[in-house]
Amino acid sequence: MCCRCSRGVKIIPDIPSPHEIPDRLVDAADILILPGGAPGAKTFCQSEDVLRLIREFRNEGKWVAAICAGTTALVESVKSSRAEGEAAKKCKVTSHPSVKQEIVDAGWTYADDSERVVVDGKIITSRGPGTAMLFSLTIVEKLAGKAKRDEIQGPMICAETL
Amino acid sequence: MCCRCSRGVKIIPDIPSPHEIPDRLVDAADILILPGGAPGAKTFCQSEDVLRLIREFRNEGKWVAAICAGTTALVESVKSSRAEGEAAKKCKVTSHPSVKQEIVDAGWTYADDSERVVVDGKIITSRGPGTAMLFSLTIVEKLAGKAKRDEIQGPMICAETL
Ligand SMILES: [Cu+]
């Protein structure tokens, strides 16, 4: 099974479909990362499997990260009547500007537009393809520490300001 | 046929193997882009099909771009006794620092380390994962103009300095 990305790149996912997500995937993973892309994020929002996974990760105290339009799936997971406990909490987030209004309308605290990555509790969000490097390195830092981030970042020849 | 990237992402290439590259691919494409990754670049350097392709693109006046260790394939394509005309010219390039010495030793002009992307004639080179955004946008600008670059770059929320 192959997944065709919005620009035509064909990727083979490790799990072929949301219906085949193993029970208790949350036990095997440290973080759930939601990529962006407007059509992809819409698919996430409409998938009960994905929304359940987001709630599971939050309720088990695991990290959840979202970038670009991906933040809308996080927002959607809280709307559902099944959201309880940690998974029902609205925190401070950012996203692609094109979906900012719907996130604000849903009652979430929206970070200042100058914040390119936002960490609130165990939720990490970011803005778009141009902030993906900062988003990724922040995830590494939060999960594996600043030393590991520096070790990875050095040889990548990143810009001085991400 | 699936291509396993160095970090485990599985991509399905449009052309399943270098042996199946169509004749005169150069007529159908505007640019040949060589991605990096140390093992991948080594594979390029050892593939007579890839080296021939680089020479064809250069001799037909098409663009050739390389990033990270990818520049070594460009260098290798010139070493061969089959390199003639434009395809035999050594120009000003950059690369990942880890392969700088072999490029210098091969007699190419190596740009100052502060140059994150280098355009010399129809050769575009860049340094690493952290310069990939600048590399991509430079390719767009050279092939489709500054207006198209600006149109794409805006909604991507890029950093001010790439
Ligand atoms: Cu996006």
mmCIF file of C-alpha atoms and ligand atoms in Angstrom:
data_model
loop_
_atom_site.group_PDB
_atom_site.id
_atom_site.type_symbol
_atom_site.label_atom_id
_atom_site.label_comp_id
_atom_site.label_asym_id
_atom_site.label_seq_id
_atom_site.Cartn_x
_atom_site.Cartn_y
_atom_site.Cartn_z
ATOM 1 C CA MET A 1 0.000 0.000 0.000
ATOM 2 C CA CYS A 2 1.404 3.354 -1.029
ATOM 3 C CA CYS A 3 0.559 6.833 0.167
ATOM 4 C CA ARG A 4 0.657 9.564 -2.493
ATOM 5 C CA CYS A 5 1.676 12.911 -0.978
ATOM 6 C CA SER A 6 0.202 16.186 -2.231
ATOM 7 C CA ARG A 7 3.259 16.865 -4.448
ATOM 8 C CA GLY A 8 3.286 13.371 -5.932
ATOM 9 C CA VAL A 9 5.946 11.698 -3.779
ATOM 10 C CA LYS A 10 4.914 8.105 -3.109
ATOM 11 C CA ILE A 11 5.695 6.811 0.385
ATOM 12 C CA ILE A 12 5.101 3.337 1.818
ATOM 13 C CA PRO A 13 3.826 3.777 5.384
ATOM 14 C CA ASP A 14 4.873 1.288 8.065
ATOM 15 C CA ILE A 15 1.211 0.865 8.981
ATOM 16 C CA PRO A 16 -0.778 0.465 5.756
ATOM 17 C CA SER A 17 -4.073 2.005 6.940
ATOM 18 C CA PRO A 18 -5.594 3.695 10.010
ATOM 19 C CA HIS A 19 -7.794 0.608 10.384
ATOM 20 C CA GLU A 20 -4.682 -1.491 10.952
ATOM 21 C CA ILE A 21 -3.204 0.578 13.779
ATOM 22 C CA PRO A 22 -2.151 -1.996 16.392
ATOM 23 C CA ASP A 23 -3.936 -1.982 19.742
ATOM 24 C CA ARG A 24 -2.010 -0.004 22.344
ATOM 25 C CA LEU A 25 0.367 1.573 19.801
ATOM 26 C CA VAL A 26 0.727 4.192 22.513
ATOM 27 C CA ASP A 27 2.801 1.751 24.585
ATOM 28 C CA ALA A 28 5.400 1.421 21.830
ATOM 29 C CA ALA A 29 5.783 5.097 20.928
ATOM 30 C CA ASP A 30 7.073 8.192 22.721
ATOM 31 C CA ILE A 31 5.314 10.707 20.512
ATOM 32 C CA LEU A 32 2.534 11.056 17.961
ATOM 33 C CA ILE A 33 3.482 13.527 15.199
ATOM 34 C CA LEU A 34 0.785 14.923 12.904
ATOM 35 C CA PRO A 35 2.180 16.293 9.634
ATOM 36 C CA GLY A 36 0.376 19.028 7.767
ATOM 37 C CA GLY A 37 -0.965 19.528 4.279
ATOM 38 C CA ALA A 38 -4.535 20.755 3.942
ATOM 39 C CA PRO A 39 -6.040 17.570 2.403
ATOM 40 C CA GLY A 40 -4.062 15.293 4.740
ATOM 41 C CA ALA A 41 -5.127 17.207 7.842
ATOM 42 C CA LYS A 42 -8.751 16.999 6.695
ATOM 43 C CA THR A 43 -8.346 13.226 6.383
ATOM 44 C CA PHE A 44 -6.997 13.121 9.954
ATOM 45 C CA CYS A 45 -9.970 15.177 11.198
ATOM 46 C CA GLN A 46 -12.402 12.751 9.595
ATOM 47 C CA SER A 47 -10.676 9.604 10.876
ATOM 48 C CA GLU A 48 -12.056 8.326 14.169
ATOM 49 C CA ASP A 49 -8.942 6.105 14.417
ATOM 50 C CA VAL A 50 -6.597 9.087 14.247
ATOM 51 C CA LEU A 51 -8.648 11.181 16.688
ATOM 52 C CA ARG A 52 -8.776 8.269 19.153
ATOM 53 C CA LEU A 53 -4.991 7.887 18.856
ATOM 54 C CA ILE A 54 -4.450 11.574 19.700
ATOM 55 C CA ARG A 55 -6.642 11.237 22.798
ATOM 56 C CA GLU A 56 -4.845 8.045 23.859
ATOM 57 C CA PHE A 57 -1.413 9.644 23.596
ATOM 58 C CA ARG A 58 -2.515 12.690 25.584
ATOM 59 C CA ASN A 59 -4.213 10.662 28.285
ATOM 60 C CA GLU A 60 -1.191 8.401 28.697
ATOM 61 C CA GLY A 61 1.065 11.411 29.208
ATOM 62 C CA LYS A 62 2.856 10.966 25.882
ATOM 63 C CA TRP A 63 3.924 13.783 23.555
ATOM 64 C CA VAL A 64 1.724 14.943 20.667
ATOM 65 C CA ALA A 65 3.156 17.221 17.957
ATOM 66 C CA ALA A 66 1.460 18.849 14.962
ATOM 67 C CA ILE A 67 2.673 21.143 12.196
ATOM 68 C CA CYS A 68 0.984 23.316 9.586
ATOM 69 C CA ALA A 69 -2.682 22.269 9.131
ATOM 70 C CA GLY A 70 -1.993 19.236 11.360
ATOM 71 C CA THR A 71 -2.988 21.284 14.419
ATOM 72 C CA THR A 72 -6.630 21.083 13.238
ATOM 73 C CA ALA A 73 -6.638 17.337 13.968
ATOM 74 C CA LEU A 74 -5.581 18.053 17.553
ATOM 75 C CA VAL A 75 -8.423 20.587 17.792
ATOM 76 C CA GLU A 76 -10.868 18.110 16.292
ATOM 77 C CA SER A 77 -9.871 15.405 18.778
ATOM 78 C CA VAL A 78 -11.008 17.632 21.644
ATOM 79 C CA LYS A 79 -14.351 18.555 20.057
ATOM 80 C CA SER A 80 -15.578 14.982 20.277
ATOM 81 C CA SER A 81 -17.719 14.031 23.245
ATOM 82 C CA ARG A 82 -15.257 11.190 23.835
ATOM 83 C CA ALA A 83 -12.525 13.608 24.898
ATOM 84 C CA GLU A 84 -11.960 13.318 28.642
ATOM 85 C CA GLY A 85 -9.197 14.185 31.085
ATOM 86 C CA GLU A 86 -5.921 15.459 29.599
ATOM 87 C CA ALA A 87 -7.267 14.776 26.090
ATOM 88 C CA ALA A 88 -10.020 17.356 26.624
ATOM 89 C CA LYS A 89 -7.650 20.202 27.479
ATOM 90 C CA LYS A 90 -7.200 23.089 25.084
ATOM 91 C CA CYS A 91 -3.688 24.488 25.292
ATOM 92 C CA LYS A 92 -1.543 27.123 23.609
ATOM 93 C CA VAL A 93 -0.774 26.241 20.012
ATOM 94 C CA THR A 94 0.246 27.542 16.615
ATOM 95 C CA SER A 95 -0.478 26.335 13.062
ATOM 96 C CA HIS A 96 -0.392 27.385 9.450
ATOM 97 C CA PRO A 97 -1.988 30.853 9.236
ATOM 98 C CA SER A 98 -4.651 29.501 6.851
ATOM 99 C CA VAL A 99 -6.276 27.473 9.659
ATOM 100 C CA LYS A 100 -5.668 29.942 12.504
ATOM 101 C CA GLN A 101 -9.255 31.223 12.602
ATOM 102 C CA GLU A 102 -10.869 27.817 13.051
ATOM 103 C CA ILE A 103 -8.466 27.037 15.902
ATOM 104 C CA VAL A 104 -9.229 30.349 17.604
ATOM 105 C CA ASP A 105 -12.970 29.814 17.043
ATOM 106 C CA ALA A 106 -12.693 26.427 18.753
ATOM 107 C CA GLY A 107 -11.452 28.198 21.877
ATOM 108 C CA TRP A 108 -7.744 27.365 21.844
ATOM 109 C CA THR A 109 -5.100 29.893 22.909
ATOM 110 C CA TYR A 110 -3.275 30.891 19.736
ATOM 111 C CA ALA A 111 0.378 31.902 20.080
ATOM 112 C CA ASP A 112 1.749 35.142 18.659
ATOM 113 C CA ASP A 113 2.467 34.788 14.923
ATOM 114 C CA SER A 114 6.162 35.386 15.614
ATOM 115 C CA GLU A 115 6.411 32.108 17.551
ATOM 116 C CA ARG A 116 7.571 29.527 15.009
ATOM 117 C CA VAL A 117 7.255 26.586 17.391
ATOM 118 C CA VAL A 118 5.173 26.386 20.548
ATOM 119 C CA VAL A 119 5.602 23.917 23.419
ATOM 120 C CA ASP A 120 2.779 23.795 25.966
ATOM 121 C CA GLY A 121 2.911 20.854 28.357
ATOM 122 C CA LYS A 122 3.435 17.857 26.110
ATOM 123 C CA ILE A 123 1.979 19.487 22.997
ATOM 124 C CA ILE A 124 4.423 20.776 20.350
ATOM 125 C CA THR A 125 3.012 22.728 17.392
ATOM 126 C CA SER A 126 4.535 24.619 14.487
ATOM 127 C CA ARG A 127 3.577 26.663 11.433
ATOM 128 C CA GLY A 128 4.562 25.334 8.001
ATOM 129 C CA PRO A 129 7.145 23.728 5.720
ATOM 130 C CA GLY A 130 9.537 26.591 6.496
ATOM 131 C CA THR A 131 9.427 25.838 10.227
ATOM 132 C CA ALA A 132 9.786 22.053 9.823
ATOM 133 C CA MET A 133 13.497 22.059 10.717
ATOM 134 C CA LEU A 134 12.899 23.981 13.951
ATOM 135 C CA PHE A 135 9.895 21.744 14.716
ATOM 136 C CA SER A 136 11.951 18.553 14.215
ATOM 137 C CA LEU A 137 14.898 19.767 16.268
ATOM 138 C CA THR A 138 12.571 20.889 19.075
ATOM 139 C CA ILE A 139 11.046 17.396 19.132
ATOM 140 C CA VAL A 140 14.537 15.869 19.385
ATOM 141 C CA GLU A 141 15.438 18.259 22.198
ATOM 142 C CA LYS A 142 12.272 17.584 24.187
ATOM 143 C CA LEU A 143 12.535 13.813 23.843
ATOM 144 C CA ALA A 144 16.295 13.263 23.871
ATOM 145 C CA GLY A 145 17.804 16.407 25.395
ATOM 146 C CA LYS A 146 19.708 19.495 24.266
ATOM 147 C CA ALA A 147 23.005 17.600 23.802
ATOM 148 C CA LYS A 148 21.403 15.204 21.297
ATOM 149 C CA ARG A 149 19.820 18.134 19.456
ATOM 150 C CA ASP A 150 23.196 19.876 19.175
ATOM 151 C CA GLU A 151 24.862 16.674 17.991
ATOM 152 C CA ILE A 152 22.290 16.304 15.201
ATOM 153 C CA GLN A 153 21.993 19.979 14.285
ATOM 154 C CA GLY A 154 25.720 20.635 13.819
ATOM 155 C CA PRO A 155 26.413 18.553 10.705
ATOM 156 C CA MET A 156 23.090 19.604 9.098
ATOM 157 C CA ILE A 157 24.391 23.127 8.276
ATOM 158 C CA CYS A 158 21.263 24.854 9.560
ATOM 159 C CA ALA A 159 20.715 28.585 9.260
ATOM 160 C CA GLU A 160 21.635 30.653 12.311
ATOM 161 C CA THR A 161 18.009 31.579 12.925
ATOM 162 C CA LEU A 162 15.444 28.835 12.397
ATOM 163 C CA MET B 1 10.187 -1.403 -6.306
ATOM 164 C CA CYS B 2 10.816 0.622 -3.191
ATOM 165 C CA CYS B 3 13.778 2.773 -2.216
ATOM 166 C CA ARG B 4 14.711 2.731 1.478
ATOM 167 C CA CYS B 5 16.208 6.067 2.546
ATOM 168 C CA SER B 6 18.993 6.246 5.140
ATOM 169 C CA ARG B 7 16.511 7.069 7.938
ATOM 170 C CA GLY B 8 14.092 4.281 6.986
ATOM 171 C CA VAL B 9 11.538 6.231 4.933
ATOM 172 C CA LYS B 10 10.387 4.056 2.029
ATOM 173 C CA ILE B 11 9.815 5.893 -1.244
ATOM 174 C CA ILE B 12 8.581 4.489 -4.551
ATOM 175 C CA PRO B 13 10.633 6.111 -7.336
ATOM 176 C CA ASP B 14 8.965 6.955 -10.647
ATOM 177 C CA ILE B 15 11.779 5.123 -12.430
ATOM 178 C CA PRO B 16 12.379 1.827 -10.612
ATOM 179 C CA SER B 17 16.123 1.450 -11.342
ATOM 180 C CA PRO B 18 18.984 3.321 -13.044
ATOM 181 C CA HIS B 19 18.971 0.571 -15.680
ATOM 182 C CA GLU B 20 15.452 1.583 -16.666
ATOM 183 C CA ILE B 21 16.148 5.265 -17.259
ATOM 184 C CA PRO B 22 14.418 6.018 -20.570
ATOM 185 C CA ASP B 23 16.565 7.005 -23.541
ATOM 186 C CA ARG B 24 16.808 10.748 -23.932
ATOM 187 C CA LEU B 25 15.308 11.494 -20.508
ATOM 188 C CA VAL B 26 17.162 14.760 -20.941
ATOM 189 C CA ASP B 27 14.587 15.874 -23.535
ATOM 190 C CA ALA B 28 11.753 15.551 -21.019
ATOM 191 C CA ALA B 29 13.394 17.267 -18.036
ATOM 192 C CA ASP B 30 14.604 20.794 -17.275
ATOM 193 C CA ILE B 31 16.942 19.815 -14.484
ATOM 194 C CA LEU B 32 18.734 16.858 -12.928
ATOM 195 C CA ILE B 33 18.815 17.131 -9.122
ATOM 196 C CA LEU B 34 21.218 14.950 -7.131
ATOM 197 C CA PRO B 35 20.196 14.559 -3.479
ATOM 198 C CA GLY B 36 22.798 13.893 -0.820
ATOM 199 C CA GLY B 37 23.346 11.305 1.867
ATOM 200 C CA ALA B 38 26.756 9.686 2.052
ATOM 201 C CA PRO B 39 25.746 6.138 0.986
ATOM 202 C CA GLY B 40 23.374 7.456 -1.726
ATOM 203 C CA ALA B 41 26.028 9.722 -3.209
ATOM 204 C CA LYS B 42 28.475 6.815 -3.270
ATOM 205 C CA THR B 43 25.882 4.793 -5.184
ATOM 206 C CA PHE B 44 25.584 7.651 -7.696
ATOM 207 C CA CYS B 45 29.379 7.788 -8.095
ATOM 208 C CA GLN B 46 29.501 4.069 -8.859
ATOM 209 C CA SER B 47 26.593 4.131 -11.332
ATOM 210 C CA GLU B 48 27.676 4.592 -14.939
ATOM 211 C CA ASP B 49 23.992 5.347 -15.755
ATOM 212 C CA VAL B 50 23.876 8.243 -13.314
ATOM 213 C CA LEU B 51 27.252 9.643 -14.417
ATOM 214 C CA ARG B 52 26.187 9.449 -18.080
ATOM 215 C CA LEU B 53 22.964 11.264 -17.201
ATOM 216 C CA ILE B 54 24.888 14.112 -15.533
ATOM 217 C CA ARG B 55 27.092 14.488 -18.617
ATOM 218 C CA GLU B 56 24.059 14.427 -20.938
ATOM 219 C CA PHE B 57 22.258 17.148 -18.997
ATOM 220 C CA ARG B 58 25.352 19.375 -18.964
ATOM 221 C CA ASN B 59 26.101 18.875 -22.647
ATOM 222 C CA GLU B 60 22.512 19.639 -23.624
ATOM 223 C CA GLY B 61 22.614 22.925 -21.694
ATOM 224 C CA LYS B 62 20.206 21.726 -19.014
ATOM 225 C CA TRP B 63 20.522 22.520 -15.295
ATOM 226 C CA VAL B 64 22.258 20.145 -12.869
ATOM 227 C CA ALA B 65 21.856 20.614 -9.106
ATOM 228 C CA ALA B 66 23.456 18.735 -6.219
ATOM 229 C CA ILE B 67 23.239 19.041 -2.441
ATOM 230 C CA CYS B 68 25.233 17.678 0.494
ATOM 231 C CA ALA B 69 27.371 14.695 -0.615
ATOM 232 C CA GLY B 70 25.558 14.782 -3.992
ATOM 233 C CA THR B 71 28.223 17.132 -5.341
ATOM 234 C CA THR B 72 30.677 14.205 -5.372
ATOM 235 C CA ALA B 73 28.661 12.577 -8.181
ATOM 236 C CA LEU B 74 29.065 15.730 -10.257
ATOM 237 C CA VAL B 75 32.802 15.613 -9.583
ATOM 238 C CA GLU B 76 32.943 11.918 -10.464
ATOM 239 C CA SER B 77 31.130 12.503 -13.777
ATOM 240 C CA VAL B 78 33.968 14.778 -14.900
ATOM 241 C CA LYS B 79 36.741 12.375 -13.880
ATOM 242 C CA SER B 80 35.654 9.824 -16.471
ATOM 243 C CA SER B 81 37.433 9.799 -19.804
ATOM 244 C CA ARG B 82 33.983 10.043 -21.398
ATOM 245 C CA ALA B 83 33.508 13.619 -20.146
ATOM 246 C CA GLU B 84 33.735 16.014 -23.085
ATOM 247 C CA GLY B 85 32.648 19.579 -23.826
ATOM 248 C CA GLU B 86 30.517 21.297 -21.184
ATOM 249 C CA ALA B 87 30.369 18.042 -19.185
ATOM 250 C CA ALA B 88 34.135 18.164 -18.680
ATOM 251 C CA LYS B 89 34.152 21.637 -17.103
ATOM 252 C CA LYS B 90 34.954 22.047 -13.421
ATOM 253 C CA CYS B 91 33.086 24.986 -11.951
ATOM 254 C CA LYS B 92 32.572 26.687 -8.608
ATOM 255 C CA VAL B 93 30.642 24.508 -6.188
ATOM 256 C CA THR B 94 29.858 23.789 -2.569
ATOM 257 C CA SER B 95 28.927 20.583 -0.720
ATOM 258 C CA HIS B 96 28.655 19.042 2.709
ATOM 259 C CA PRO B 97 31.884 19.882 4.594
ATOM 260 C CA SER B 98 32.629 16.156 5.015
ATOM 261 C CA VAL B 99 33.340 15.775 1.274
ATOM 262 C CA LYS B 100 34.956 19.192 0.700
ATOM 263 C CA GLN B 101 38.520 17.856 0.572
ATOM 264 C CA GLU B 102 37.893 15.301 -2.174
ATOM 265 C CA ILE B 103 36.197 17.986 -4.283
ATOM 266 C CA VAL B 104 39.099 20.385 -3.794
ATOM 267 C CA ASP B 105 41.578 17.573 -4.533
ATOM 268 C CA ALA B 106 39.759 16.904 -7.807
ATOM 269 C CA GLY B 107 40.524 20.459 -8.866
ATOM 270 C CA TRP B 108 37.130 22.151 -8.507
ATOM 271 C CA THR B 109 36.789 25.706 -7.214
ATOM 272 C CA TYR B 110 35.263 25.429 -3.760
ATOM 273 C CA ALA B 111 33.077 28.326 -2.601
ATOM 274 C CA ASP B 112 33.583 30.064 0.734
ATOM 275 C CA ASP B 113 31.976 28.056 3.557
ATOM 276 C CA SER B 114 29.606 30.959 4.229
ATOM 277 C CA GLU B 115 27.918 30.461 0.833
ATOM 278 C CA ARG B 116 24.941 28.184 1.504
ATOM 279 C CA VAL B 117 24.010 27.819 -2.162
ATOM 280 C CA VAL B 118 26.241 28.390 -5.175
ATOM 281 C CA VAL B 119 25.108 28.995 -8.750
ATOM 282 C CA ASP B 120 27.794 28.809 -11.441
ATOM 283 C CA GLY B 121 26.504 28.694 -14.991
ATOM 284 C CA LYS B 122 23.841 25.985 -14.938
ATOM 285 C CA ILE B 123 25.244 24.188 -11.891
ATOM 286 C CA ILE B 124 23.494 24.735 -8.539
ATOM 287 C CA THR B 125 25.073 23.219 -5.412
ATOM 288 C CA SER B 126 24.326 23.415 -1.708
ATOM 289 C CA ARG B 127 25.586 22.149 1.663
ATOM 290 C CA GLY B 128 23.279 19.957 3.706
ATOM 291 C CA PRO B 129 19.803 19.195 5.101
ATOM 292 C CA GLY B 130 19.776 22.632 6.761
ATOM 293 C CA THR B 131 20.256 24.388 3.408
ATOM 294 C CA ALA B 132 17.682 22.289 1.537
ATOM 295 C CA MET B 133 14.995 24.995 1.683
ATOM 296 C CA LEU B 134 17.315 27.628 0.204
ATOM 297 C CA PHE B 135 18.515 25.099 -2.395
ATOM 298 C CA SER B 136 14.937 24.263 -3.449
ATOM 299 C CA LEU B 137 13.808 27.872 -3.641
ATOM 300 C CA THR B 138 16.913 28.797 -5.653
ATOM 301 C CA ILE B 139 16.082 26.024 -8.128
ATOM 302 C CA VAL B 140 12.524 27.372 -8.434
ATOM 303 C CA GLU B 141 13.846 30.905 -8.984
ATOM 304 C CA LYS B 142 16.374 29.877 -11.629
ATOM 305 C CA LEU B 143 13.880 27.737 -13.556
ATOM 306 C CA ALA B 144 10.631 29.655 -13.067
ATOM 307 C CA GLY B 145 11.630 33.179 -12.009
ATOM 308 C CA LYS B 146 11.693 35.311 -8.879
ATOM 309 C CA ALA B 147 7.908 35.912 -8.903
ATOM 310 C CA LYS B 148 7.205 32.159 -8.761
ATOM 311 C CA ARG B 149 9.726 31.752 -5.963
ATOM 312 C CA ASP B 150 8.058 34.503 -3.933
ATOM 313 C CA GLU B 151 4.618 33.003 -4.562
ATOM 314 C CA ILE B 152 5.769 29.627 -3.214
ATOM 315 C CA GLN B 153 7.954 30.934 -0.395
ATOM 316 C CA GLY B 154 5.331 33.195 1.196
ATOM 317 C CA PRO B 155 2.869 30.590 2.508
ATOM 318 C CA MET B 156 5.708 28.274 3.624
ATOM 319 C CA ILE B 157 6.576 30.476 6.651
ATOM 320 C CA CYS B 158 10.299 30.359 5.996
ATOM 321 C CA ALA B 159 12.828 31.915 8.344
ATOM 322 C CA GLU B 160 14.012 35.402 7.425
ATOM 323 C CA THR B 161 17.525 34.178 6.706
ATOM 324 C CA LEU B 162 17.813 30.859 4.885
HETATM 325 CU CU CU C 1 1.247 22.188 5.125
#
